[in-house]
mmCIF file of C-alpha atoms and ligand atoms in Angstrom:
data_model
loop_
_atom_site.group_PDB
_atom_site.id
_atom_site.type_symbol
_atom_site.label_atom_id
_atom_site.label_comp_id
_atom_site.label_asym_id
_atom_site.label_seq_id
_atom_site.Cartn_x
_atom_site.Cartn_y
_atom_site.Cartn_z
ATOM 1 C CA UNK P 1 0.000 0.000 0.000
ATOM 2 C CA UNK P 2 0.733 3.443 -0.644
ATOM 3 C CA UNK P 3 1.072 6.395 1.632
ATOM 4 C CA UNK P 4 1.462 9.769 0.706
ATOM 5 C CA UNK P 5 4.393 12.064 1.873
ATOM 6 C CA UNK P 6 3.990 15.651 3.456
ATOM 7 C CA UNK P 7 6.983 17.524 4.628
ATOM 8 C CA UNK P 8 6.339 20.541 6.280
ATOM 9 C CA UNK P 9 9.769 21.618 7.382
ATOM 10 C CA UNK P 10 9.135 25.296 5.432
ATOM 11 C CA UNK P 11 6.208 25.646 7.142
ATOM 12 C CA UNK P 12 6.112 24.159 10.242
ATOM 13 C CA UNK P 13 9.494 23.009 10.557
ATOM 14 C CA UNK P 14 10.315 26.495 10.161
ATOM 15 C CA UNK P 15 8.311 27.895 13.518
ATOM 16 C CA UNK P 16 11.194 25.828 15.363
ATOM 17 C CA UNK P 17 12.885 28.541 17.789
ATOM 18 C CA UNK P 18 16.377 28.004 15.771
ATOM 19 C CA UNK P 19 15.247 27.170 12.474
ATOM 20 C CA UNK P 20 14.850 30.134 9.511
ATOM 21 C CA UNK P 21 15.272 30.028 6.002
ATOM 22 C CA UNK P 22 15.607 32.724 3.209
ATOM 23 C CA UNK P 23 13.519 32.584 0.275
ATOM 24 C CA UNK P 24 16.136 31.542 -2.091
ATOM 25 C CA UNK P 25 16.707 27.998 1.084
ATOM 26 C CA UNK P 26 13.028 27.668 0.672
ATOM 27 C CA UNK P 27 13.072 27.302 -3.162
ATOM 28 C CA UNK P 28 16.109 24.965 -3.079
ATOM 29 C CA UNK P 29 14.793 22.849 -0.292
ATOM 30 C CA UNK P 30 11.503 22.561 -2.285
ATOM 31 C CA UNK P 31 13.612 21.531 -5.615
ATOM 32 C CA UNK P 32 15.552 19.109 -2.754
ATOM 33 C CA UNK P 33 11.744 17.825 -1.616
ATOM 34 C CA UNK P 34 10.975 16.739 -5.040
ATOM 35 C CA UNK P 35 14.403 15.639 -5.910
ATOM 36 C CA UNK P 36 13.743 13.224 -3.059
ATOM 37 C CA UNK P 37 9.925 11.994 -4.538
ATOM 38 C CA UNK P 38 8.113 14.028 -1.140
ATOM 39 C CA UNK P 39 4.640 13.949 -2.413
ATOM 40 C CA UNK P 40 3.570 17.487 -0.830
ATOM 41 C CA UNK P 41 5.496 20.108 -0.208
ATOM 42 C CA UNK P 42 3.954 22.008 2.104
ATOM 43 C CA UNK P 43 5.757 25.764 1.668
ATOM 44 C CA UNK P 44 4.492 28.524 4.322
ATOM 45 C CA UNK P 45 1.494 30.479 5.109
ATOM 46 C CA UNK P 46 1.020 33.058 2.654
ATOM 47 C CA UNK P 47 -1.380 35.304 5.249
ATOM 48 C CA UNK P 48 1.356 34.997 8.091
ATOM 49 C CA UNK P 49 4.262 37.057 6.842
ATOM 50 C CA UNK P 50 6.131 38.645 3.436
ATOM 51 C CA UNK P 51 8.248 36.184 2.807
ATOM 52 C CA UNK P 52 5.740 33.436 2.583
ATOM 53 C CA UNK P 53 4.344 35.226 0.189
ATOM 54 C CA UNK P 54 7.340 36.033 -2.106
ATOM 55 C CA UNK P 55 7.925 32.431 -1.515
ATOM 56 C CA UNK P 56 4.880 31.473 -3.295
ATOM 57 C CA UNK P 57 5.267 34.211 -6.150
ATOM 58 C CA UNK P 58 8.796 33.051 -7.066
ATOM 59 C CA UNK P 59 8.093 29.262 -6.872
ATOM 60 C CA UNK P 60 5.361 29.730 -9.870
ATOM 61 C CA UNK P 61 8.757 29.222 -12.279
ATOM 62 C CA UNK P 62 9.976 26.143 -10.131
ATOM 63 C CA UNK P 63 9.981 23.271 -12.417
ATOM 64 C CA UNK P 64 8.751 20.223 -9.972
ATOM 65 C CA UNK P 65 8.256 16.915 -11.196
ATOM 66 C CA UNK P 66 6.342 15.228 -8.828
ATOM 67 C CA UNK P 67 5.772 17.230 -5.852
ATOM 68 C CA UNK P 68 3.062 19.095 -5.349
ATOM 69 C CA UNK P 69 3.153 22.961 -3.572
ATOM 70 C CA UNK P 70 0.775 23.241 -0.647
ATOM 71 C CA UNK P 71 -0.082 26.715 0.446
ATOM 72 C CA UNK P 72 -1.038 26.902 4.481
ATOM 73 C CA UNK P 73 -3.401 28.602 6.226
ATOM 74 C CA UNK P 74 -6.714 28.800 8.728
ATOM 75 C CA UNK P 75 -10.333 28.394 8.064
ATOM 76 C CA UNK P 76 -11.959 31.913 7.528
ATOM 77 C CA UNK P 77 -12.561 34.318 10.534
ATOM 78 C CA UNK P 78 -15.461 34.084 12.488
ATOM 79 C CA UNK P 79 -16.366 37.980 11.307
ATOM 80 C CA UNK P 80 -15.919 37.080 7.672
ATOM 81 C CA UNK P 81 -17.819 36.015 4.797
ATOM 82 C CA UNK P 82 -15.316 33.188 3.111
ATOM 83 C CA UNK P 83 -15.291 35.316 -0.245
ATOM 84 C CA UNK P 84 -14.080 39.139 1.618
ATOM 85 C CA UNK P 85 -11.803 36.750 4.301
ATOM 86 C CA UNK P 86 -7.967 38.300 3.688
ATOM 87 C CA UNK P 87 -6.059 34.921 4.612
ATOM 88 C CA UNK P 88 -8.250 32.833 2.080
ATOM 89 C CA UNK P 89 -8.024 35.468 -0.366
ATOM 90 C CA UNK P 90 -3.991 35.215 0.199
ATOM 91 C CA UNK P 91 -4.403 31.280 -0.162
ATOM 92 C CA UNK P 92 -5.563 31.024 -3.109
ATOM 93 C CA UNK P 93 -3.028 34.112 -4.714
ATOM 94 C CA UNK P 94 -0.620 31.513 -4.345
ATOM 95 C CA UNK P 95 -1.738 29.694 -6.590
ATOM 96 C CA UNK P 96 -0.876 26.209 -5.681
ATOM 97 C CA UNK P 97 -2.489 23.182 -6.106
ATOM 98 C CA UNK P 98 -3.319 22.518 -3.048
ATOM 99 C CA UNK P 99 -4.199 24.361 0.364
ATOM 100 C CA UNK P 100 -4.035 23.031 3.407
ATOM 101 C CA UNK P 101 -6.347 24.951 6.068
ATOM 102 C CA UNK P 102 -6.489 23.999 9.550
ATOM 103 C CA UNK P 103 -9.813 24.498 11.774
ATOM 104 C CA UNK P 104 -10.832 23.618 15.349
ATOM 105 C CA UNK P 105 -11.939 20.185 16.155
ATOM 106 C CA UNK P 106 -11.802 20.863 20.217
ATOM 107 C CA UNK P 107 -14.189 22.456 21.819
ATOM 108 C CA UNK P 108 -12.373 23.972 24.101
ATOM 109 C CA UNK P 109 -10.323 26.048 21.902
ATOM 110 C CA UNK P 110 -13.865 26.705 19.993
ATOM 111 C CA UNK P 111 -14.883 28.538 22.975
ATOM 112 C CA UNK P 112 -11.600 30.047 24.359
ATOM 113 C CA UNK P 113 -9.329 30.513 21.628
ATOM 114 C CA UNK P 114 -12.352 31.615 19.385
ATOM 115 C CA UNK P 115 -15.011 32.684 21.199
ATOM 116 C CA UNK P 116 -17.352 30.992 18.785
ATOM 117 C CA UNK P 117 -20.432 28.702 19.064
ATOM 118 C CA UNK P 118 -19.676 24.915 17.882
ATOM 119 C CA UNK P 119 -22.442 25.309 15.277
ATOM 120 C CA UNK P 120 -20.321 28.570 13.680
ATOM 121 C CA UNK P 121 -17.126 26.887 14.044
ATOM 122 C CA UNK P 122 -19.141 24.085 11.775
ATOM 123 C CA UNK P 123 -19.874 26.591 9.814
ATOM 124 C CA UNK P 124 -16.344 28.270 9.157
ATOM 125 C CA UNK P 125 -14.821 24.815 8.454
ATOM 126 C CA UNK P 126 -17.619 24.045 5.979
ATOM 127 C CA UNK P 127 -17.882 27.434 4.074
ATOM 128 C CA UNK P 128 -13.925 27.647 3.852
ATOM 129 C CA UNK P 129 -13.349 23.729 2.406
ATOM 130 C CA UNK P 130 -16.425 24.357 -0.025
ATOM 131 C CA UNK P 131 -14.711 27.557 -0.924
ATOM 132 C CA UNK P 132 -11.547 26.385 -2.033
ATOM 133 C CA UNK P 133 -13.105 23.540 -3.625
ATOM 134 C CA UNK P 134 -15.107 25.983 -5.763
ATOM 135 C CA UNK P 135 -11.875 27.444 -6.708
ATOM 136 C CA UNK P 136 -10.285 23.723 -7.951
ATOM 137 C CA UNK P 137 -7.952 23.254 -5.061
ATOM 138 C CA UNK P 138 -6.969 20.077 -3.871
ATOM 139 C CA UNK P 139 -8.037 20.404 0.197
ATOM 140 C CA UNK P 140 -5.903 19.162 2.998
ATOM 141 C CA UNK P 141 -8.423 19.974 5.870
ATOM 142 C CA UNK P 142 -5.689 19.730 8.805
ATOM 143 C CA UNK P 143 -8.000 19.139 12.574
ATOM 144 C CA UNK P 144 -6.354 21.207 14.812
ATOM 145 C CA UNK P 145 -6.090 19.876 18.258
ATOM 146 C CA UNK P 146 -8.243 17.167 17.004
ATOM 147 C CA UNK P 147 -6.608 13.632 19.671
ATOM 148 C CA UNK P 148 -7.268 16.185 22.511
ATOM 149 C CA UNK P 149 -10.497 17.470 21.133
ATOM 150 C CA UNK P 150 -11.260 13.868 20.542
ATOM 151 C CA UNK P 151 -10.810 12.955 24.191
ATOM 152 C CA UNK P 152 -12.867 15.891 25.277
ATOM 153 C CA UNK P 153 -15.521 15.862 23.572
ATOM 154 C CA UNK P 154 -15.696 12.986 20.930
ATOM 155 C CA UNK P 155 -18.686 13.835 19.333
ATOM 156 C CA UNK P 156 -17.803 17.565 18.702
ATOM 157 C CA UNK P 157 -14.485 16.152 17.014
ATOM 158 C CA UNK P 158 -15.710 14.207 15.120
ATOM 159 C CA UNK P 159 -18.808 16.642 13.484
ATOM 160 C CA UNK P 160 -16.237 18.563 12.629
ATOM 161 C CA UNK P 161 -14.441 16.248 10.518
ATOM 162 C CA UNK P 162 -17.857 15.617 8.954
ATOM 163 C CA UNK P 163 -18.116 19.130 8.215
ATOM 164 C CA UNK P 164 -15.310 19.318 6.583
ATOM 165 C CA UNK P 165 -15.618 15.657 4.612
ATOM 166 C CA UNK P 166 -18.985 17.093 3.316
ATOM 167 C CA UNK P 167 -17.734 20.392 2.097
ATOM 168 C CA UNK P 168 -15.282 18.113 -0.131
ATOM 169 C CA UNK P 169 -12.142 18.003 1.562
ATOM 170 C CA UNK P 170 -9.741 15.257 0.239
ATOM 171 C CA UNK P 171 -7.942 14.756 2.736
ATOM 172 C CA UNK P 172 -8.831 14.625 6.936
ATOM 173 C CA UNK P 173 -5.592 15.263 8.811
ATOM 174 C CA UNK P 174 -5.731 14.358 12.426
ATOM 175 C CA UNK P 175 -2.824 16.697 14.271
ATOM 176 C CA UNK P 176 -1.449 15.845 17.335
ATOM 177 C CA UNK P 177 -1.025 19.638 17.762
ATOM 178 C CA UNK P 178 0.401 19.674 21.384
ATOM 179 C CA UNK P 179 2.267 16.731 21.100
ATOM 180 C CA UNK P 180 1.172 15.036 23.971
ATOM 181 C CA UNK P 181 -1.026 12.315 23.188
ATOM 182 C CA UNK P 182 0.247 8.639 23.574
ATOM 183 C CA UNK P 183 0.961 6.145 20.805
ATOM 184 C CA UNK P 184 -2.374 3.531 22.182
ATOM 185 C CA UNK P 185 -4.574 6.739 21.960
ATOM 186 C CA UNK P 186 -3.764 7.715 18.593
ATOM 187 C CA UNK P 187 -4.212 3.707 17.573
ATOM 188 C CA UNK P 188 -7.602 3.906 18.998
ATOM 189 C CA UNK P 189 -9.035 7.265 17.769
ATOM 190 C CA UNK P 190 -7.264 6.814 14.247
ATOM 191 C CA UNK P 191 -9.011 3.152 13.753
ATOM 192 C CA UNK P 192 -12.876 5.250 14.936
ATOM 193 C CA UNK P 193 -11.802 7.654 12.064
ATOM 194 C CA UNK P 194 -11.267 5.418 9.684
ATOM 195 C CA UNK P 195 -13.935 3.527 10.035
ATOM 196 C CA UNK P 196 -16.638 6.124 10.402
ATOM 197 C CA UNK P 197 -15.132 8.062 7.073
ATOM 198 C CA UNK P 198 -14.051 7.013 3.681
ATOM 199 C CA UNK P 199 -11.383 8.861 1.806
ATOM 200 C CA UNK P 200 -7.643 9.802 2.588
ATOM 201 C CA UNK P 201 -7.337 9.972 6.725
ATOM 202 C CA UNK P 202 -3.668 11.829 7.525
ATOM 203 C CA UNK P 203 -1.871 12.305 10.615
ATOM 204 C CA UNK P 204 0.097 15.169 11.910
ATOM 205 C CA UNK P 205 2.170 14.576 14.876
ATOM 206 C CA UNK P 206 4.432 16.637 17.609
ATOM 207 C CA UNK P 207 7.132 15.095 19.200
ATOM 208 C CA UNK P 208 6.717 16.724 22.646
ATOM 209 C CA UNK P 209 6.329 12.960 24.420
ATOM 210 C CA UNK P 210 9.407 12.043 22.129
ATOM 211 C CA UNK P 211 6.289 9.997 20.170
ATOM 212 C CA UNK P 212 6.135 12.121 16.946
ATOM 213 C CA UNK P 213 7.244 8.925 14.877
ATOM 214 C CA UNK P 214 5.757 5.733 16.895
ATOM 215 C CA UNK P 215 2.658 7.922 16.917
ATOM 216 C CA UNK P 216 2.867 8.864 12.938
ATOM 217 C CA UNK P 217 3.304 4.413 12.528
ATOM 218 C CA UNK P 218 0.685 3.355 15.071
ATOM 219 C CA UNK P 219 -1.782 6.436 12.787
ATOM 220 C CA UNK P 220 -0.422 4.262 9.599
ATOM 221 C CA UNK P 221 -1.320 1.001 10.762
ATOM 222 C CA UNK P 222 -4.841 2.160 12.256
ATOM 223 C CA UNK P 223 -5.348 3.187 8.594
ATOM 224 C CA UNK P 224 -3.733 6.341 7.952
ATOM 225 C CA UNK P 225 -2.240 7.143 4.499
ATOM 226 C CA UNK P 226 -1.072 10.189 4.598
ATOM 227 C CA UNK P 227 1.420 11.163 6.959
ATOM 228 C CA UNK P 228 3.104 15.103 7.780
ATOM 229 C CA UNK P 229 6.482 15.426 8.946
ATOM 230 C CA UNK P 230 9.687 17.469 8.770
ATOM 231 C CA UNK P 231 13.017 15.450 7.077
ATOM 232 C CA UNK P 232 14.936 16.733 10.143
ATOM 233 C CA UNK P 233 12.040 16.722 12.870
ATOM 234 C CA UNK P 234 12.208 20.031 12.445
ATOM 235 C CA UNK P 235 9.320 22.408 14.221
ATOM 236 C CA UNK P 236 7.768 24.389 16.940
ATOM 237 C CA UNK P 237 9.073 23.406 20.695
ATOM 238 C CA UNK P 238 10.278 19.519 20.336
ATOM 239 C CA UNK P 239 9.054 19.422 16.995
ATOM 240 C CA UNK P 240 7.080 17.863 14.234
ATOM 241 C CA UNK P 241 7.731 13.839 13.379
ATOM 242 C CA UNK P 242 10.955 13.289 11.847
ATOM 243 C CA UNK P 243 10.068 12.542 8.220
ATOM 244 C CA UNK P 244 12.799 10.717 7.392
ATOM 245 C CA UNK P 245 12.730 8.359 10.308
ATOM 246 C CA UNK P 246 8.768 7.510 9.280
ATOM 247 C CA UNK P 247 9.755 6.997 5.212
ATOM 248 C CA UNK P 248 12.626 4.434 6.463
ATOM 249 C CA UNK P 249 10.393 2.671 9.141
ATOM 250 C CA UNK P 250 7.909 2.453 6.084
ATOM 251 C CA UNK P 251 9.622 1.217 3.910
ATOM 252 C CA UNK P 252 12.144 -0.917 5.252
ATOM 253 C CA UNK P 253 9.935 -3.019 8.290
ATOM 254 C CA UNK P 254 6.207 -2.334 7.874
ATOM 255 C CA UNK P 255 6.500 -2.881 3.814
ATOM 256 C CA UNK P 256 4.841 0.683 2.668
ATOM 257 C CA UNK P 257 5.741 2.546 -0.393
ATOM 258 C CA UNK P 258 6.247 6.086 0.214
ATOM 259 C CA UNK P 259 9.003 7.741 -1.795
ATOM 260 C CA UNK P 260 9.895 4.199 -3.467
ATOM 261 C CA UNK P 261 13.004 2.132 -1.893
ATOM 262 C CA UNK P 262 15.688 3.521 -4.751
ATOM 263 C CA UNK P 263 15.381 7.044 -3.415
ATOM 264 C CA UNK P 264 15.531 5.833 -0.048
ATOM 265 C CA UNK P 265 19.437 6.757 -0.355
ATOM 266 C CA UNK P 266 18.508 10.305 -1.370
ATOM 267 C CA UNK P 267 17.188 10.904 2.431
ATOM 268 C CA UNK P 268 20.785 11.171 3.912
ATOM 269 C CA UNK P 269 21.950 13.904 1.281
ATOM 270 C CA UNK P 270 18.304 15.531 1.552
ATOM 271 C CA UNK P 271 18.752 15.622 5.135
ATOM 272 C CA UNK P 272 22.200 17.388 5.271
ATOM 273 C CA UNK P 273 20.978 19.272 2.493
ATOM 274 C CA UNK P 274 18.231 21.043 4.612
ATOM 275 C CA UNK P 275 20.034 21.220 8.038
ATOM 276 C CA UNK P 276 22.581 23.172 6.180
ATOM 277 C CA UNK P 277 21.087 25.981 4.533
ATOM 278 C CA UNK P 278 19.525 26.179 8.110
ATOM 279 C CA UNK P 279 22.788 26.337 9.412
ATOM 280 C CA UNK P 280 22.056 23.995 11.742
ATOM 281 C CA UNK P 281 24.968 20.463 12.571
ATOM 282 C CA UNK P 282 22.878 17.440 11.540
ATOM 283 C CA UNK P 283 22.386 15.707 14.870
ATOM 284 C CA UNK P 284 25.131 12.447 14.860
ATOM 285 C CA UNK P 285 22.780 10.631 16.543
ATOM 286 C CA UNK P 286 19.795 11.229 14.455
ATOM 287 C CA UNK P 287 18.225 7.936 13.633
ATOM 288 C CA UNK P 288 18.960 6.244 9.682
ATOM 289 C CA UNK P 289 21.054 9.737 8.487
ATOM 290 C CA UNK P 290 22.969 10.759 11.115
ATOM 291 C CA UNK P 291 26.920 9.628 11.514
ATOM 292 C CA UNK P 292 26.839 7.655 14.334
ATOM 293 C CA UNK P 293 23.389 5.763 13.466
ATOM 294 C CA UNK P 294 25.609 2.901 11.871
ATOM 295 C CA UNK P 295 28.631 3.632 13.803
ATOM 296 C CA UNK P 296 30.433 1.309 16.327
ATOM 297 C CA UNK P 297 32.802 2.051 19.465
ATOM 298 C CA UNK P 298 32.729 -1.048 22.080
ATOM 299 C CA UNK P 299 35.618 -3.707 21.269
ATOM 300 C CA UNK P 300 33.267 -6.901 21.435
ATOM 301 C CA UNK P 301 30.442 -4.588 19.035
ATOM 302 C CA UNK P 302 33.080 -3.999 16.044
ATOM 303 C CA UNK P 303 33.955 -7.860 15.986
ATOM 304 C CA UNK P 304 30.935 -9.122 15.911
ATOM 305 C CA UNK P 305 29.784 -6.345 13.472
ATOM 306 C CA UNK P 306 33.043 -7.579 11.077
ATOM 307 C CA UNK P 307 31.417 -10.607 11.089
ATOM 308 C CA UNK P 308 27.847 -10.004 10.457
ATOM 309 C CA UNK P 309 26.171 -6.213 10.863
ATOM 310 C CA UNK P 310 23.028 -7.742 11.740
ATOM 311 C CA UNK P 311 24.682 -8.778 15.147
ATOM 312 C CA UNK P 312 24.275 -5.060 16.326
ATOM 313 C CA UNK P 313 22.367 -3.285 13.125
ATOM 314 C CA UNK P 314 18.894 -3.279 12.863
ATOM 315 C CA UNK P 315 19.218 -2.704 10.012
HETATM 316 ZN ZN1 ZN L 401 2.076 21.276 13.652
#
């Protein structure tokens, strides 16, 4: 089975505290993305800040061959009619294929964050995915909050992934926005999701329980195929799930395709690639790419590993 790749790392990745890249890094990295066979490339937030949006201008004469240019932003503002709402307006002016728009799937945030009623939170999500559906765009509707809104108040969660299913979104992306929900709890809300909805289920994960990637596999195997990440783990606080970790665990011990197995050599290149321009040391000890993943020390490890790697590889 296949499962679709979306890297985040110029969008998300980039709200990490140490993390910032130029225009000119973000068009490379995207040229990197696609290099590499990332299915979504998921470039910044157009209604946030300047650069996003000269991002999105300049990457009109990028030539990509596979990967497709996500432009990120919210559902429309509770004050706003979708067609005079700024930030959608500025979505669809970048004039990517796809959007990705998150909305609020917990109630809590509904009424704090918000100060909305469910029923015109319903409403935003709805008129907003319709909206850009009108308009041709592929629609990543990305549930904010959604494992904690989920625990909270299940039914609320999940009307609002109806909302958004009906309005035509193609894909539901379940985000594990604060990053603190445990692997068996993802499992168990993923495998309601699926099988209350049909269609393309993704998952979104924070590594603030150091779960980002167990979480982003359990999603997988619950029926998720469509999974967000960052190459480096990249992204706000601990940060997003490290993309490159979930693509190897894929492909090499669960038997996914994602990228395809003979590109699965570009991820060590892409990775340095990427953690350079963000002038950042890839981490030694980062899992599959980093120096010492495959690297020995201890006498009695480097015989046996002479012998046969499997004796202290796993892979
Ligand atoms: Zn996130």
């Amino acid at each position: 089975m296949r499962i679709s790749t979306f890297d985040t790392s110029l969008r998300d990745g980039s709200q990490g505290e140490n993390v910032n890249f130029s225009v000119d890094d973000k068009l490379a990295i995207t040229q990197k993305l696609d290099e590499l066979g990332i299915d979504y490339v998921e470039g910044g937030w157009p209604g946030s800040n300047p650069k996003d949006k000269e991002f999105f201008e300049r990457a009109q004469n990028l030539q990509l061959k596979h990967a497709l240019l996500t432009a990120f932003g919210s559902t429309r503002f509770a004050r706003n009619p979708v067609h005079e709402d700024r930030n959608v307006d500025l979505l669809l002016r970048a004039n990517t294929p796809v959007i990705a728009i998150f909305g609020k799937s917990w109630d809590l945030h509904t009424r704090v964050a918000l100060g909305v009623t469910e029923d015109e939170n319903l409403a935003m999500i709805r008129e907003t995915v319709a909206y850009l559906k009108q308009h041709g765009k592929e629609v990543v509707y990305d549930a904010e909050h959604f494992f904690d809104g989920y625990r909270a108040n299940r039914d609320f969660a999940l009307r609002t992934l109806e909302a958004a299913k009906e309005a035509g979104a193609d894909v539901l992306c379940l985000c594990d926005t604060n990053g603190g929900a445990l692997t068996s709890q993802i499992a168990a809300a993923v495998a309601d999701v699926r099988a209350r909805f049909g269609g393309t289920i993704g998952i979104h994960a924070h590594n603030d329980s150091e779960l980002a990637v167990a979480n982003s596999l359990a999603a997988i195997e619950a029926g998720a195929t469509h999974v967000q990440g960052c190459l480096n783990g990249y992204g706000e606080r601990c940060g997003n799930a490290n993309l490159a970790a979930v693509i190897a665990n894929l492909e090499l011990k669960l038997g996914y395709e994602t990228i395809g197995r003979e590109r699965l050599a570009g991820l060590t290149p892409a990775c340095r690639f990427i953690a350079e321009l963000a002038n950042l040391p890839l981490r030694r000890d980062l899992p599959f790419v980093g120096q010492s993943a495959f690297a020995h020390k201890g006498g009695i490890h480097v015989s046996a590993v002479i012998k046969d790697s499997a004796t202290y590889e796993h892979l």
